[in-house]
Amino acid sequence: MTDVRIMKPYIAFAEVEDDLRQVFESGVFTRGHNVETFAAEVSAYTGAAYTSLMTSATTALWTCLKLLEIKAGDEVAVADFSWPATANVVEDLGAQPIFIDVNQETFNMCPKDLANKITNKTKAVLFVDALGNPTGLHEIKSICDQYKLPLIEDAACAIGSSENGVKCGSIADLTCFSFHPRKLLCTGEGGAITTNRSDWAEWLRMKLMHGASGTRGVGLDFISYGYNFRMSEIQAVLGRKQLASLDLITDERNKIRESYIVGLESLGFIPQKIGKTATHNIQSMVFRVPNTVNRDKLIFDLKANGIETTLGTYCQSGTSYYQKKYNNKQPISANLEKTTITLPCFEDVPVDYIIEKITHLISV
Ligand SMILES: *Cc1c(COP(=O)(O)O)cnc(C)c1O
């Protein structure tokens, strides 16, 4: 058996060859019809009114905080169990990330802990669909509505997921996606912001065009200062191709999840819980390992057997930087970082072989 990677992109060169050739032949590498069409397709798919295509989820999150005028002295409530980009964007703008602990089963922001930590300095709530799981998003939204706080969704992992029949992208006030190769839809690097507010969409369009809006004389009218975190035509070609088959991909990944559960539940492995009204795209296939299993040793042993796995994700409040600065490690999130494992999940992943290896390794 050759080495088993944790993830493989769902795209082959042959599928995009013709469209890429057209980009080269037209000479239009930015702000062309692929970007425009992919943005419209992301809006249609998610049900959001407006989409801005970005260079990454990190620039998307940062831009959303700028839009909300988050600044020094402000607090932003952040789901703690996440890739540290979530807290980093808050920190970078001089505001304080307030780490909210997560639910042990779903790995998502705990509503009670959020309500306890909202103060008069809180300016926004940053929910994370942990590993693609949107469970509990509407409950957090109702708390935000109650306190009149804007809800940003770090849906970096969650393209294709939904709760209460609504796709991620049209639930929160602002939703940020990632199209990094570890996610389900891969444009190399890339991301998106979706929103239903036309004034925010207008602001994003202007800011992402260096602050220009309309024309002045023969040139542009720069009505503000701005940025460029825009996606290119080449990236949009890749995105369009994959979005068309995304629902098939998430269905298939849910079947892979079922196979893993059949093999591993009897060994005491507990899968990330999905709420009854939620659908999960299974961006990552994550289990909590049983108490009797040394998680780190299992990851090393699987690696020695040619199977790539990793931890679930990070307890941001427990990273060297945030632990030192705020000394406020969240217990459930910290425990999940220590006890979770991400297993390989992609088309034709050899599930039975992986289960067999795990069964053997934890019994010796
Ligand atoms: C991957 C990820 C990010 C960062 O996405 P990039 O597109 O690489 O910037 C942010 N938040 C979460 C939860 C992620 O999983």
CSV table of C-alpha atoms and ligand atoms in Angstrom, one decimal:
chain,number,residue,atom,x,y,z
A,1,MET,CA,0.0,0.0,0.0
A,2,THR,CA,1.4,3.4,-1.0
A,3,ASP,CA,1.3,6.2,1.5
A,4,VAL,CA,-2.2,7.5,2.5
A,5,ARG,CA,-2.4,11.3,2.6
A,6,ILE,CA,-4.9,13.1,4.8
A,7,MET,CA,-6.6,14.9,1.9
A,8,LYS,CA,-6.5,15.0,-1.9
A,9,PRO,CA,-7.9,17.9,-3.9
A,10,TYR,CA,-11.1,17.0,-5.9
A,11,ILE,CA,-9.8,18.4,-9.1
A,12,ALA,CA,-7.7,17.1,-12.1
A,13,PHE,CA,-5.8,19.3,-14.5
A,14,ALA,CA,-7.6,17.8,-17.5
A,15,GLU,CA,-10.9,19.2,-16.1
A,16,VAL,CA,-9.7,22.8,-16.3
A,17,GLU,CA,-7.2,22.7,-19.1
A,18,ASP,CA,-9.5,24.3,-21.7
A,19,ASP,CA,-10.7,27.0,-19.4
A,20,LEU,CA,-7.2,27.8,-18.3
A,21,ARG,CA,-6.0,28.0,-21.9
A,22,GLN,CA,-8.7,30.6,-22.5
A,23,VAL,CA,-7.5,32.7,-19.7
A,24,PHE,CA,-4.0,32.7,-21.2
A,25,GLU,CA,-5.3,33.4,-24.7
A,26,SER,CA,-7.5,36.2,-23.6
A,27,GLY,CA,-4.7,37.8,-21.5
A,28,VAL,CA,-7.3,38.6,-18.8
A,29,PHE,CA,-5.8,37.3,-15.6
A,30,THR,CA,-7.7,39.5,-13.1
A,31,ARG,CA,-11.3,40.9,-12.7
A,32,GLY,CA,-12.6,39.0,-15.7
A,33,HIS,CA,-15.6,36.9,-16.4
A,34,ASN,CA,-14.4,33.9,-14.4
A,35,VAL,CA,-14.2,35.9,-11.1
A,36,GLU,CA,-17.5,37.6,-11.8
A,37,THR,CA,-19.2,34.3,-12.6
A,38,PHE,CA,-17.7,32.4,-9.7
A,39,ALA,CA,-18.8,35.1,-7.3
A,40,ALA,CA,-22.4,34.8,-8.7
A,41,GLU,CA,-22.2,31.1,-8.4
A,42,VAL,CA,-21.0,31.2,-4.8
A,43,SER,CA,-24.0,33.6,-4.1
A,44,ALA,CA,-26.4,31.3,-5.8
A,45,TYR,CA,-25.0,28.2,-4.0
A,46,THR,CA,-25.0,29.7,-0.5
A,47,GLY,CA,-28.2,31.8,-0.9
A,48,ALA,CA,-26.3,35.0,0.0
A,49,ALA,CA,-27.0,38.2,-1.9
A,50,TYR,CA,-23.4,39.2,-2.4
A,51,THR,CA,-20.0,37.5,-2.7
A,52,SER,CA,-16.5,39.1,-2.7
A,53,LEU,CA,-13.8,36.6,-3.8
A,54,MET,CA,-10.6,37.0,-1.7
A,55,THR,CA,-7.0,35.8,-1.5
A,56,SER,CA,-7.7,33.7,1.6
A,57,ALA,CA,-10.1,33.2,4.6
A,58,THR,CA,-7.6,35.1,6.7
A,59,THR,CA,-7.8,38.3,4.5
A,60,ALA,CA,-11.6,37.8,4.4
A,61,LEU,CA,-11.9,37.7,8.2
A,62,TRP,CA,-9.5,40.7,8.6
A,63,THR,CA,-11.5,42.7,6.0
A,64,CYS,CA,-14.8,41.9,7.8
A,65,LEU,CA,-13.4,43.2,11.1
A,66,LYS,CA,-12.2,46.4,9.3
A,67,LEU,CA,-15.7,46.7,7.9
A,68,LEU,CA,-17.1,46.6,11.4
A,69,GLU,CA,-14.5,49.1,12.5
A,70,ILE,CA,-13.0,46.8,15.2
A,71,LYS,CA,-10.2,48.7,16.9
A,72,ALA,CA,-8.0,48.9,20.0
A,73,GLY,CA,-10.1,48.7,23.2
A,74,ASP,CA,-12.8,46.6,21.6
A,75,GLU,CA,-13.4,42.9,22.4
A,76,VAL,CA,-14.4,40.2,19.9
A,77,ALA,CA,-15.8,36.9,21.2
A,78,VAL,CA,-14.0,34.1,19.4
A,79,ALA,CA,-14.7,30.4,19.3
A,80,ASP,CA,-11.6,28.9,20.9
A,81,PHE,CA,-11.2,25.6,19.1
A,82,SER,CA,-9.9,26.7,15.7
A,83,TRP,CA,-6.9,27.4,13.4
A,84,PRO,CA,-5.3,30.4,15.0
A,85,ALA,CA,-6.2,32.7,12.1
A,86,THR,CA,-9.5,33.2,13.8
A,87,ALA,CA,-8.0,35.0,16.8
A,88,ASN,CA,-5.1,36.5,14.9
A,89,VAL,CA,-7.1,38.9,12.9
A,90,VAL,CA,-8.7,40.3,16.0
A,91,GLU,CA,-5.3,40.6,17.7
A,92,ASP,CA,-3.8,42.2,14.6
A,93,LEU,CA,-6.3,45.1,14.7
A,94,GLY,CA,-5.4,45.8,18.4
A,95,ALA,CA,-8.7,44.4,19.8
A,96,GLN,CA,-8.8,41.6,22.3
A,97,PRO,CA,-10.0,38.2,21.4
A,98,ILE,CA,-12.2,36.9,24.2
A,99,PHE,CA,-11.9,33.1,24.0
A,100,ILE,CA,-15.2,31.3,24.2
A,101,ASP,CA,-15.0,27.6,25.2
A,102,VAL,CA,-16.7,25.0,23.0
A,103,ASN,CA,-19.1,22.2,23.3
A,104,GLN,CA,-17.4,18.9,24.0
A,105,GLU,CA,-19.4,17.0,21.4
A,106,THR,CA,-19.9,19.4,18.5
A,107,PHE,CA,-16.6,21.3,19.1
A,108,ASN,CA,-18.5,24.6,18.5
A,109,MET,CA,-18.9,27.8,20.5
A,110,CYS,CA,-20.7,27.2,23.8
A,111,PRO,CA,-23.8,29.6,23.9
A,112,LYS,CA,-23.7,29.8,27.8
A,113,ASP,CA,-20.0,30.7,27.8
A,114,LEU,CA,-20.7,33.3,25.2
A,115,ALA,CA,-23.5,34.9,27.1
A,116,ASN,CA,-21.4,35.0,30.2
A,117,LYS,CA,-18.5,36.8,28.5
A,118,ILE,CA,-20.3,39.5,26.6
A,119,THR,CA,-19.4,42.9,28.0
A,120,ASN,CA,-20.1,46.5,26.9
A,121,LYS,CA,-16.8,46.4,25.1
A,122,THR,CA,-17.9,43.4,22.9
A,123,LYS,CA,-18.2,44.6,19.3
A,124,ALA,CA,-18.7,41.3,17.4
A,125,VAL,CA,-19.0,37.6,17.7
A,126,LEU,CA,-16.8,35.3,15.6
A,127,PHE,CA,-18.3,31.8,15.4
A,128,VAL,CA,-16.3,28.9,13.8
A,129,ASP,CA,-17.9,26.0,12.0
A,130,ALA,CA,-15.3,23.6,13.6
A,131,LEU,CA,-14.0,21.3,10.8
A,132,GLY,CA,-17.0,22.3,8.7
A,133,ASN,CA,-19.7,21.6,11.4
A,134,PRO,CA,-22.4,24.4,11.6
A,135,THR,CA,-24.2,22.9,14.5
A,136,GLY,CA,-25.4,25.6,16.9
A,137,LEU,CA,-24.9,28.5,14.6
A,138,HIS,CA,-28.6,29.6,14.7
A,139,GLU,CA,-28.5,29.5,18.6
A,140,ILE,CA,-25.4,31.8,18.6
A,141,LYS,CA,-27.2,34.0,16.0
A,142,SER,CA,-30.2,34.5,18.4
A,143,ILE,CA,-27.8,35.5,21.2
A,144,CYS,CA,-26.2,38.0,18.9
A,145,ASP,CA,-29.6,39.4,17.9
A,146,GLN,CA,-30.5,39.7,21.6
A,147,TYR,CA,-27.4,41.8,22.3
A,148,LYS,CA,-27.5,43.5,18.9
A,149,LEU,CA,-24.0,42.2,18.0
A,150,PRO,CA,-22.9,41.5,14.5
A,151,LEU,CA,-22.1,37.8,13.8
A,152,ILE,CA,-19.1,36.9,11.7
A,153,GLU,CA,-18.9,33.2,10.7
A,154,ASP,CA,-15.5,31.7,10.2
A,155,ALA,CA,-16.8,29.2,7.7
A,156,ALA,CA,-13.3,28.5,6.3
A,157,CYS,CA,-14.0,24.8,6.5
A,158,ALA,CA,-17.8,25.0,5.9
A,159,ILE,CA,-18.6,25.5,2.2
A,160,GLY,CA,-21.6,23.2,1.5
A,161,SER,CA,-22.7,22.8,5.2
A,162,SER,CA,-26.1,24.0,6.4
A,163,GLU,CA,-28.3,24.3,9.5
A,164,ASN,CA,-32.1,24.4,9.6
A,165,GLY,CA,-32.1,24.0,5.8
A,166,VAL,CA,-30.0,27.2,5.2
A,167,LYS,CA,-26.6,27.0,3.7
A,168,CYS,CA,-23.6,28.5,5.5
A,169,GLY,CA,-23.1,31.9,3.8
A,170,SER,CA,-26.5,33.2,4.3
A,171,ILE,CA,-27.0,32.7,8.0
A,172,ALA,CA,-24.5,35.1,9.7
A,173,ASP,CA,-24.1,38.8,8.9
A,174,LEU,CA,-20.8,38.1,7.3
A,175,THR,CA,-19.5,34.7,6.3
A,176,CYS,CA,-15.8,33.9,5.4
A,177,PHE,CA,-14.8,30.8,3.4
A,178,SER,CA,-11.4,29.4,2.6
A,179,PHE,CA,-10.4,27.7,-0.7
A,180,HIS,CA,-7.0,26.4,0.7
A,181,PRO,CA,-6.1,22.9,-0.5
A,182,ARG,CA,-7.0,21.4,2.9
A,183,LYS,CA,-10.6,22.5,2.4
A,184,LEU,CA,-13.2,20.9,0.2
A,185,LEU,CA,-12.9,23.5,-2.6
A,186,CYS,CA,-9.4,24.3,-3.6
A,187,THR,CA,-8.2,27.2,-5.6
A,188,GLY,CA,-4.5,27.0,-4.4
A,189,GLU,CA,-5.0,29.9,-2.0
A,190,GLY,CA,-8.3,31.7,-1.9
A,191,GLY,CA,-11.4,32.7,0.0
A,192,ALA,CA,-14.7,34.5,-0.1
A,193,ILE,CA,-16.9,36.9,2.0
A,194,THR,CA,-20.7,36.6,1.6
A,195,THR,CA,-23.3,39.0,3.0
A,196,ASN,CA,-26.9,40.0,2.4
A,197,ARG,CA,-26.3,43.7,3.1
A,198,SER,CA,-25.9,45.8,-0.1
A,199,ASP,CA,-24.1,48.7,1.8
A,200,TRP,CA,-21.5,46.3,3.0
A,201,ALA,CA,-21.1,44.7,-0.4
A,202,GLU,CA,-20.6,48.2,-1.9
A,203,TRP,CA,-18.0,49.0,0.8
A,204,LEU,CA,-16.2,45.7,0.0
A,205,ARG,CA,-16.2,46.4,-3.7
A,206,MET,CA,-14.7,49.9,-3.2
A,207,LYS,CA,-12.1,48.9,-0.5
A,208,LEU,CA,-10.9,45.9,-2.5
A,209,MET,CA,-10.4,48.2,-5.5
A,210,HIS,CA,-7.9,50.3,-3.6
A,211,GLY,CA,-10.6,52.7,-2.4
A,212,ALA,CA,-11.9,53.5,-5.9
A,213,SER,CA,-15.6,54.0,-6.8
A,214,GLY,CA,-16.7,55.4,-10.1
A,215,THR,CA,-14.6,57.6,-12.3
A,216,ARG,CA,-13.1,61.1,-12.2
A,217,GLY,CA,-12.1,62.6,-15.5
A,218,VAL,CA,-10.4,59.9,-17.5
A,219,GLY,CA,-9.3,58.0,-14.4
A,220,LEU,CA,-10.8,56.4,-11.3
A,221,ASP,CA,-12.3,58.3,-8.4
A,222,PHE,CA,-10.5,57.2,-5.2
A,223,ILE,CA,-13.0,58.1,-2.5
A,224,SER,CA,-11.2,56.3,0.3
A,225,TYR,CA,-8.0,54.4,0.9
A,226,GLY,CA,-8.2,50.7,0.2
A,227,TYR,CA,-6.7,47.2,-0.4
A,228,ASN,CA,-6.3,44.5,-2.9
A,229,PHE,CA,-7.1,41.0,-1.6
A,230,ARG,CA,-8.8,39.8,-4.8
A,231,MET,CA,-8.9,36.4,-6.3
A,232,SER,CA,-7.4,35.9,-9.8
A,233,GLU,CA,-9.0,34.5,-13.0
A,234,ILE,CA,-6.9,31.3,-12.8
A,235,GLN,CA,-8.1,30.6,-9.2
A,236,ALA,CA,-11.7,31.3,-10.2
A,237,VAL,CA,-11.5,28.7,-13.0
A,238,LEU,CA,-10.6,26.1,-10.4
A,239,GLY,CA,-13.3,27.2,-8.0
A,240,ARG,CA,-16.1,27.1,-10.6
A,241,LYS,CA,-15.2,23.6,-11.7
A,242,GLN,CA,-15.4,22.2,-8.1
A,243,LEU,CA,-18.4,24.2,-6.9
A,244,ALA,CA,-20.4,22.4,-9.6
A,245,SER,CA,-19.8,19.0,-7.9
A,246,LEU,CA,-19.6,20.1,-4.3
A,247,ASP,CA,-22.8,18.4,-3.2
A,248,LEU,CA,-21.7,15.1,-4.6
A,249,ILE,CA,-18.4,15.5,-2.8
A,250,THR,CA,-20.1,16.2,0.6
A,251,ASP,CA,-22.5,13.3,0.1
A,252,GLU,CA,-19.5,11.0,-0.6
A,253,ARG,CA,-17.6,12.3,2.4
A,254,ASN,CA,-20.6,11.6,4.7
A,255,LYS,CA,-20.7,8.0,3.5
A,256,ILE,CA,-17.0,7.8,4.3
A,257,ARG,CA,-17.8,9.1,7.8
A,258,GLU,CA,-20.4,6.4,8.2
A,259,SER,CA,-17.9,3.7,7.3
A,260,TYR,CA,-15.3,5.1,9.8
A,261,ILE,CA,-18.0,5.1,12.5
A,262,VAL,CA,-19.0,1.5,11.8
A,263,GLY,CA,-15.4,0.4,12.3
A,264,LEU,CA,-14.3,2.7,15.1
A,265,GLU,CA,-17.2,3.3,17.4
A,266,SER,CA,-16.9,-0.2,18.9
A,267,LEU,CA,-13.3,0.7,19.8
A,268,GLY,CA,-14.4,3.7,21.8
A,269,PHE,CA,-13.7,6.4,19.2
A,270,ILE,CA,-16.4,9.2,19.3
A,271,PRO,CA,-17.1,11.1,16.1
A,272,GLN,CA,-17.7,14.9,16.1
A,273,LYS,CA,-21.4,15.3,16.7
A,274,ILE,CA,-23.7,16.8,14.1
A,275,GLY,CA,-27.0,18.4,15.2
A,276,LYS,CA,-30.3,17.0,14.0
A,277,THR,CA,-31.0,20.0,11.8
A,278,ALA,CA,-27.5,20.4,10.5
A,279,THR,CA,-25.6,19.0,7.5
A,280,HIS,CA,-21.8,18.7,7.7
A,281,ASN,CA,-19.6,18.7,4.7
A,282,ILE,CA,-17.0,16.6,6.6
A,283,GLN,CA,-14.1,18.9,5.7
A,284,SER,CA,-12.2,16.9,8.3
A,285,MET,CA,-13.0,13.5,9.7
A,286,VAL,CA,-12.4,13.9,13.4
A,287,PHE,CA,-12.8,11.5,16.3
A,288,ARG,CA,-12.1,11.8,20.0
A,289,VAL,CA,-9.9,8.9,20.9
A,290,PRO,CA,-10.8,6.7,23.9
A,291,ASN,CA,-9.1,7.4,27.3
A,292,THR,CA,-7.1,4.3,27.0
A,293,VAL,CA,-5.4,5.4,23.8
A,294,ASN,CA,-2.3,7.6,23.7
A,295,ARG,CA,-3.3,10.0,20.9
A,296,ASP,CA,0.2,11.3,20.1
A,297,LYS,CA,1.6,7.8,19.9
A,298,LEU,CA,-1.3,6.7,17.6
A,299,ILE,CA,-0.5,9.6,15.2
A,300,PHE,CA,3.3,8.8,15.2
A,301,ASP,CA,2.6,5.0,14.8
A,302,LEU,CA,0.2,5.6,11.9
A,303,LYS,CA,2.8,7.8,10.3
A,304,ALA,CA,5.3,5.1,10.6
A,305,ASN,CA,2.8,2.9,8.7
A,306,GLY,CA,2.4,5.4,5.9
A,307,ILE,CA,-0.9,6.9,7.1
A,308,GLU,CA,-1.0,10.7,7.5
A,309,THR,CA,-3.2,11.9,10.3
A,310,THR,CA,-3.1,15.0,12.6
A,311,LEU,CA,-4.7,16.5,15.7
A,312,GLY,CA,-8.3,17.8,15.4
A,313,THR,CA,-7.4,21.5,15.5
A,314,TYR,CA,-6.0,24.0,18.0
A,315,CYS,CA,-6.9,25.4,21.3
A,316,GLN,CA,-6.1,29.0,20.4
A,317,SER,CA,-6.1,30.3,24.0
A,318,GLY,CA,-3.4,27.6,24.8
A,319,THR,CA,-1.0,28.5,22.0
A,320,SER,CA,2.4,29.9,23.2
A,321,TYR,CA,1.5,33.4,22.1
A,322,TYR,CA,-2.1,33.7,23.5
A,323,GLN,CA,-1.3,31.6,26.7
A,324,LYS,CA,1.5,34.0,27.5
A,325,LYS,CA,-0.4,37.2,26.7
A,326,TYR,CA,-3.8,36.4,28.2
A,327,ASN,CA,-3.2,33.4,30.4
A,328,ASN,CA,-6.8,32.2,29.9
A,329,LYS,CA,-6.7,28.7,28.5
A,330,GLN,CA,-10.2,27.2,27.9
A,331,PRO,CA,-10.5,23.7,29.4
A,332,ILE,CA,-12.7,21.9,26.9
A,333,SER,CA,-11.0,23.3,23.9
A,334,ALA,CA,-7.6,22.4,25.5
A,335,ASN,CA,-8.8,18.9,26.1
A,336,LEU,CA,-10.0,18.5,22.5
A,337,GLU,CA,-6.7,19.6,21.1
A,338,LYS,CA,-5.1,16.7,23.1
A,339,THR,CA,-7.6,14.0,22.5
A,340,THR,CA,-8.8,14.4,18.9
A,341,ILE,CA,-7.5,12.9,15.6
A,342,THR,CA,-8.2,13.8,12.0
A,343,LEU,CA,-8.3,10.8,9.7
A,344,PRO,CA,-7.7,10.7,5.9
A,345,CYS,CA,-10.8,11.5,3.9
A,346,PHE,CA,-10.9,11.8,0.1
A,347,GLU,CA,-12.3,9.9,-2.9
A,348,ASP,CA,-11.4,6.2,-2.7
A,349,VAL,CA,-9.7,6.5,0.7
A,350,PRO,CA,-8.9,3.0,2.0
A,351,VAL,CA,-11.1,3.2,5.1
A,352,ASP,CA,-11.0,-0.6,5.9
A,353,TYR,CA,-7.2,-0.6,5.7
A,354,ILE,CA,-6.9,2.4,8.0
A,355,ILE,CA,-9.4,0.9,10.5
A,356,GLU,CA,-7.4,-2.3,10.5
A,357,LYS,CA,-4.2,-0.5,11.2
A,358,ILE,CA,-5.7,1.6,14.0
A,359,THR,CA,-7.3,-1.6,15.6
A,360,HIS,CA,-3.9,-3.3,15.5
A,361,LEU,CA,-1.9,-0.3,16.8
A,362,ILE,CA,-4.1,0.4,19.8
A,363,SER,CA,-4.1,-3.3,20.8
A,364,VAL,CA,-0.3,-3.7,21.0
B,1,LIG,C1,-8.1,27.1,7.2
B,1,LIG,C2,-8.7,28.0,8.2
B,1,LIG,C3,-8.5,29.4,8.2
B,1,LIG,C4,-7.5,30.0,7.3
B,1,LIG,O1,-7.8,30.0,5.9
B,1,LIG,P1,-6.8,30.5,4.8
B,1,LIG,O2,-7.7,30.5,3.6
B,1,LIG,O3,-5.7,29.6,4.7
B,1,LIG,O4,-6.5,31.9,5.3
B,1,LIG,C5,-9.2,30.2,9.1
B,1,LIG,N1,-10.0,29.7,10.0
B,1,LIG,C6,-10.3,28.3,10.0
B,1,LIG,C7,-11.3,27.8,11.0
B,1,LIG,C8,-9.6,27.5,9.1
B,1,LIG,O5,-9.8,26.1,9.2
